[in-house]
Short mmCIF file of C-alpha atoms in Angstrom, two decimals:
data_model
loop_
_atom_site.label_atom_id
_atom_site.label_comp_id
_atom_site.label_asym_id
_atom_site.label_seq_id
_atom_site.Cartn_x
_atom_site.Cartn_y
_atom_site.Cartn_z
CA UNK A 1 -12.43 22.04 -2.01
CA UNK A 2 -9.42 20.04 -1.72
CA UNK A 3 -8.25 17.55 -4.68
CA UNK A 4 -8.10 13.82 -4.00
CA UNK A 5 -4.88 12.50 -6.22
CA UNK A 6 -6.34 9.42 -8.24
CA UNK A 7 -3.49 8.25 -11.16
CA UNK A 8 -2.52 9.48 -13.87
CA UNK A 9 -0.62 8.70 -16.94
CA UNK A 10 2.03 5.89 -16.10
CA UNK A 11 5.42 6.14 -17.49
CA UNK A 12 8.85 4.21 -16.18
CA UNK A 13 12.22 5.26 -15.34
CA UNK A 14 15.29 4.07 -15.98
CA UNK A 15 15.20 1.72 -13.31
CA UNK A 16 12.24 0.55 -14.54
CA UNK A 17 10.19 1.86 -11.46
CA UNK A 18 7.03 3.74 -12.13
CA UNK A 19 7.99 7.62 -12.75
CA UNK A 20 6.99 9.78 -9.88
CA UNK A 21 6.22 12.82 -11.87
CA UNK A 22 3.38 10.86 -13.58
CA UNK A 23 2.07 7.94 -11.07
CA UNK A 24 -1.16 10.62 -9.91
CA UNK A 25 -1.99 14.02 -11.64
CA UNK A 26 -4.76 15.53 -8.58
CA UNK A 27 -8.26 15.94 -10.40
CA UNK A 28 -10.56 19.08 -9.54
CA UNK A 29 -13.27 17.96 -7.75
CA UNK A 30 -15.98 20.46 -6.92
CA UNK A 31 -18.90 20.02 -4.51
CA UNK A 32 -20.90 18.48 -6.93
CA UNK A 33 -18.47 16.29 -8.10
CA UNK A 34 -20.17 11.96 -7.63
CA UNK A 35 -17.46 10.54 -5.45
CA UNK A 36 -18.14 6.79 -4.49
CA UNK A 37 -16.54 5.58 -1.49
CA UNK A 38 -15.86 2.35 -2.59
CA UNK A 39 -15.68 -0.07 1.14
CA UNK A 40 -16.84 -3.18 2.79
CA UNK A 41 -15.86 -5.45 -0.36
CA UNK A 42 -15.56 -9.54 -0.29
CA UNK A 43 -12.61 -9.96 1.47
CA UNK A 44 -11.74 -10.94 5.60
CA UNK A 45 -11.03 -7.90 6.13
CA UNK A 46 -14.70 -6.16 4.93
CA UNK A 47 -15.67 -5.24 8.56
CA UNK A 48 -12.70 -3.31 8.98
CA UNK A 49 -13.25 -1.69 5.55
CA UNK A 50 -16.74 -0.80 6.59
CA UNK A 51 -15.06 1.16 9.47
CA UNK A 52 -12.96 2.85 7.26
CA UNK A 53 -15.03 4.00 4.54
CA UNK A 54 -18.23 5.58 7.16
CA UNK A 55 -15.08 7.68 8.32
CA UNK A 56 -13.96 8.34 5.12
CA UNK A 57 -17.13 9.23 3.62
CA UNK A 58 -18.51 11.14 6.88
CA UNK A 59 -15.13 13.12 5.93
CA UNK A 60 -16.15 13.53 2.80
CA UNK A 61 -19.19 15.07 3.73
CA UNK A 62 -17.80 17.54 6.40
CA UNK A 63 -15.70 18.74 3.39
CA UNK A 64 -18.26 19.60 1.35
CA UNK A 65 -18.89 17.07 -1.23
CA UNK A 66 -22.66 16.67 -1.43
CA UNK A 67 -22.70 13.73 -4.15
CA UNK A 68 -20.42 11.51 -1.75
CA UNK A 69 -21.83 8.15 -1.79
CA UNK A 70 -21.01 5.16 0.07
CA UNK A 71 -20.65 1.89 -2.13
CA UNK A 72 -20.39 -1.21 -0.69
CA UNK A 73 -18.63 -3.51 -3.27
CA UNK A 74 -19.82 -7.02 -4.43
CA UNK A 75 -19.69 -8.98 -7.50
CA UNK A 76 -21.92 -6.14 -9.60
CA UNK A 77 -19.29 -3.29 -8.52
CA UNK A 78 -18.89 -2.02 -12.32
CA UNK A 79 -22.52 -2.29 -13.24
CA UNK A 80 -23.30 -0.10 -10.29
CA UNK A 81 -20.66 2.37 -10.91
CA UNK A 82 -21.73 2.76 -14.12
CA UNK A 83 -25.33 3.17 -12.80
CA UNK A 84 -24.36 5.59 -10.66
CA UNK A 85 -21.84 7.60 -13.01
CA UNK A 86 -19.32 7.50 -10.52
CA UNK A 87 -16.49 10.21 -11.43
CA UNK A 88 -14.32 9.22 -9.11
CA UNK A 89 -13.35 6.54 -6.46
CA UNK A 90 -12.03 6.58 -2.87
CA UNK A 91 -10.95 3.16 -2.09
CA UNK A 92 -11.51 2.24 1.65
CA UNK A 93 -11.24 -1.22 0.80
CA UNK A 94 -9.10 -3.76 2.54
CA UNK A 95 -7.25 -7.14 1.86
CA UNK A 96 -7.87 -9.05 -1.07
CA UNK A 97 -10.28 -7.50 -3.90
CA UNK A 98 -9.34 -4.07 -2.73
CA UNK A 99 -5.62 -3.47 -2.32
CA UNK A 100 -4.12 -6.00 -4.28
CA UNK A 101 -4.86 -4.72 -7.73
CA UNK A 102 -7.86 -5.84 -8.60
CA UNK A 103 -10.72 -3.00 -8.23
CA UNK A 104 -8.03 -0.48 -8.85
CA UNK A 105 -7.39 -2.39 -12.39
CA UNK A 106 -11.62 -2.11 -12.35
CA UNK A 107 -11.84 1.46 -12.58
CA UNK A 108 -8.64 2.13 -14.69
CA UNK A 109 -10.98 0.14 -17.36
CA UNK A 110 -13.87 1.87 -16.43
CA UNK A 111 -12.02 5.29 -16.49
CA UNK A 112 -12.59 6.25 -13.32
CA UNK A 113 -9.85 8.46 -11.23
CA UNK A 114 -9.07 6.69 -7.61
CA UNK A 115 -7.33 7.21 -4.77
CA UNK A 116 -4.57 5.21 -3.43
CA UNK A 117 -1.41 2.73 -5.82
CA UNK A 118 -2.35 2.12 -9.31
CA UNK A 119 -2.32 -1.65 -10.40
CA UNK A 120 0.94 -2.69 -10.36
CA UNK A 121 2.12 -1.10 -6.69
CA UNK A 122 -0.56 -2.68 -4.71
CA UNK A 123 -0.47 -5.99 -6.62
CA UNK A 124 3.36 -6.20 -5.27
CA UNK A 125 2.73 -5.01 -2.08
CA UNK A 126 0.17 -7.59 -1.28
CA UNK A 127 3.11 -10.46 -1.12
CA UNK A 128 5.34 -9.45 1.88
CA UNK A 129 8.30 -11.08 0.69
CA UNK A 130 8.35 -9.98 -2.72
CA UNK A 131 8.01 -6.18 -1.60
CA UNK A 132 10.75 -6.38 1.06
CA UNK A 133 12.91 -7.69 -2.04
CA UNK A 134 11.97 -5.46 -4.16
CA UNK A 135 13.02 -2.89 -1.87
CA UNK A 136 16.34 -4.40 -0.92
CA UNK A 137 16.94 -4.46 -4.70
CA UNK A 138 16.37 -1.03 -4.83
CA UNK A 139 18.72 -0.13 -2.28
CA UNK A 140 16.29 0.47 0.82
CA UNK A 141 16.94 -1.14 4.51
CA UNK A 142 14.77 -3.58 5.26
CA UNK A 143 14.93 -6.21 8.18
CA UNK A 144 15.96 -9.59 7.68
CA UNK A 145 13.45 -11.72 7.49
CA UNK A 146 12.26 -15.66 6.64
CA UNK A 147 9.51 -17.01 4.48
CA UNK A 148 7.89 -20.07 6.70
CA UNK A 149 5.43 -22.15 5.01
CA UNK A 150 2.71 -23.65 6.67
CA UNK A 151 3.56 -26.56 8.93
CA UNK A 152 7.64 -26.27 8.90
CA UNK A 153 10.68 -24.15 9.64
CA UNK A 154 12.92 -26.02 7.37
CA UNK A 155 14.78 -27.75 10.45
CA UNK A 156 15.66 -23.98 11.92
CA UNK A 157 15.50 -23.36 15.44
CA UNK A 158 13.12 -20.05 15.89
CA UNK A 159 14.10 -17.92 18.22
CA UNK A 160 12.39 -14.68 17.86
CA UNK A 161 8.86 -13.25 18.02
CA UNK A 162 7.64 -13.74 15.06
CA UNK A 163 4.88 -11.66 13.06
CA UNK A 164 3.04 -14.46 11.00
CA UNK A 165 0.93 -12.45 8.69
CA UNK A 166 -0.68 -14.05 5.35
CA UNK A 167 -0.15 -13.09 2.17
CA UNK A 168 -3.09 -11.10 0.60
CA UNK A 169 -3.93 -9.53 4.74
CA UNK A 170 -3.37 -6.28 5.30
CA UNK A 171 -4.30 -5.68 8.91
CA UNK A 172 -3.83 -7.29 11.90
CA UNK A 173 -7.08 -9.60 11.67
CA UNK A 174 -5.53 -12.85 11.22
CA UNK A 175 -2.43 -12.27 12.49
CA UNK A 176 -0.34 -15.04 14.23
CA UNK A 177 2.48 -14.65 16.79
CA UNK A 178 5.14 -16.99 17.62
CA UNK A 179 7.60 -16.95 20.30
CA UNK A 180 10.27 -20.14 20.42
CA UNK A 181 12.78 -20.55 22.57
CA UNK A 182 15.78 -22.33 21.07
CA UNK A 183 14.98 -25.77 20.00
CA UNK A 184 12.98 -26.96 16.81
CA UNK A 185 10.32 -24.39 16.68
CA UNK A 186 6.88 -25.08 15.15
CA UNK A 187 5.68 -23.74 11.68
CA UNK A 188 2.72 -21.63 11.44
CA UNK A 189 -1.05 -23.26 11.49
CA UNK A 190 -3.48 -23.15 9.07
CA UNK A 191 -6.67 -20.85 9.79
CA UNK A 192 -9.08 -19.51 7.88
CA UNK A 193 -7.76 -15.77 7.83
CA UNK A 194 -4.09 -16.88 7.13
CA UNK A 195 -3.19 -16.93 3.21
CA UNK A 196 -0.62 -19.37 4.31
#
């Protein structure tokens, strides 16, 4: 069987960045062990997440692991891990609810192992802007980039294809493109899959 790598005990460097060595121990997993595929979830993005978690559990399943279940999260997510006495959690969730933090801070309560960032990582990487800075801080390259708020440019011309992607939206659902050529150029619009 191979070992999914949920997290582990969280300690910080010197830089005050999560230490490596302890952001996931692997856990033994045996055929028997109850994984729940966590997917679908409440956010824009659930049909992609029910994609992603059939694949991931039919996966699962090919590997061996008889007691993989699919879960499909709502509002009663830790009364029906409990019920089900999950042991640990594959996260094929998407968007907000499921990368940004929040189920991931869910089953750290509940004690449950999970795949994928611990709290803190995919709380940050949910707002673009902040990540790229936080990365530029720590000495990575990153593109230059603008934050445009919805409805302006701030009086700049835009003159490049731009990749208008809301804040809390992880895939491409939702995502605007812009093209100006020289002149004012118009802000992004408002629409119902844009955390703009």
């Amino acid at each position: 069987m191979k070992s999914l790598e949920p997290y582990g005990q969280q300690t910080m460097n010197k830089e005050g960045f999560p230490s490596m060595s302890s952001v996931q121990t692997p856990v033994k997993l045996s055929s028997q062990t109850r994984i729940g595929v966590l997917y679908g979830g409440l956010s824009s993005e659930r049909k992609v997440s029910l994609i992603s978690g059939q694949n991931c559990f039919d996966a699962l399943k090919r590997l061996g692991y008889e007691n993989a279940e699919l879960i499909d999260v709502n509002h009663h997510i830790a009364q029906t891990l409990a019920e089900k006495r999950i042991e640990v959690a594959y996260i094929a969730l998407h968007g907000k609810f499921g990368e940004d933090g929040c189920i991931q801070g869910l089953l750290e309560l509940m004690g449950i192992p999970y795949t994928g960032c611990r709290v803190a990582a995919s709380a940050l990487t949910m707002n673009k802007a902040t990540t790229k800075s936080v990365l530029k801080d720590a000495g990575l390259p990153v593109i230059d980039s603008v934050v445009i708020k919805a409805g302006t440019v701030n009086g700049k011309a835009v003159r490049y294809r731009a990749e208008l992607p809301g804040d809390g939206q992880t895939h491409q659902r939702g995502l605007q493109h812009r093209h100006e050529q020289g002149g004012q150029g118009r802000g992004p619009e408002r629409g119902p899959h844009h955390g703009l």
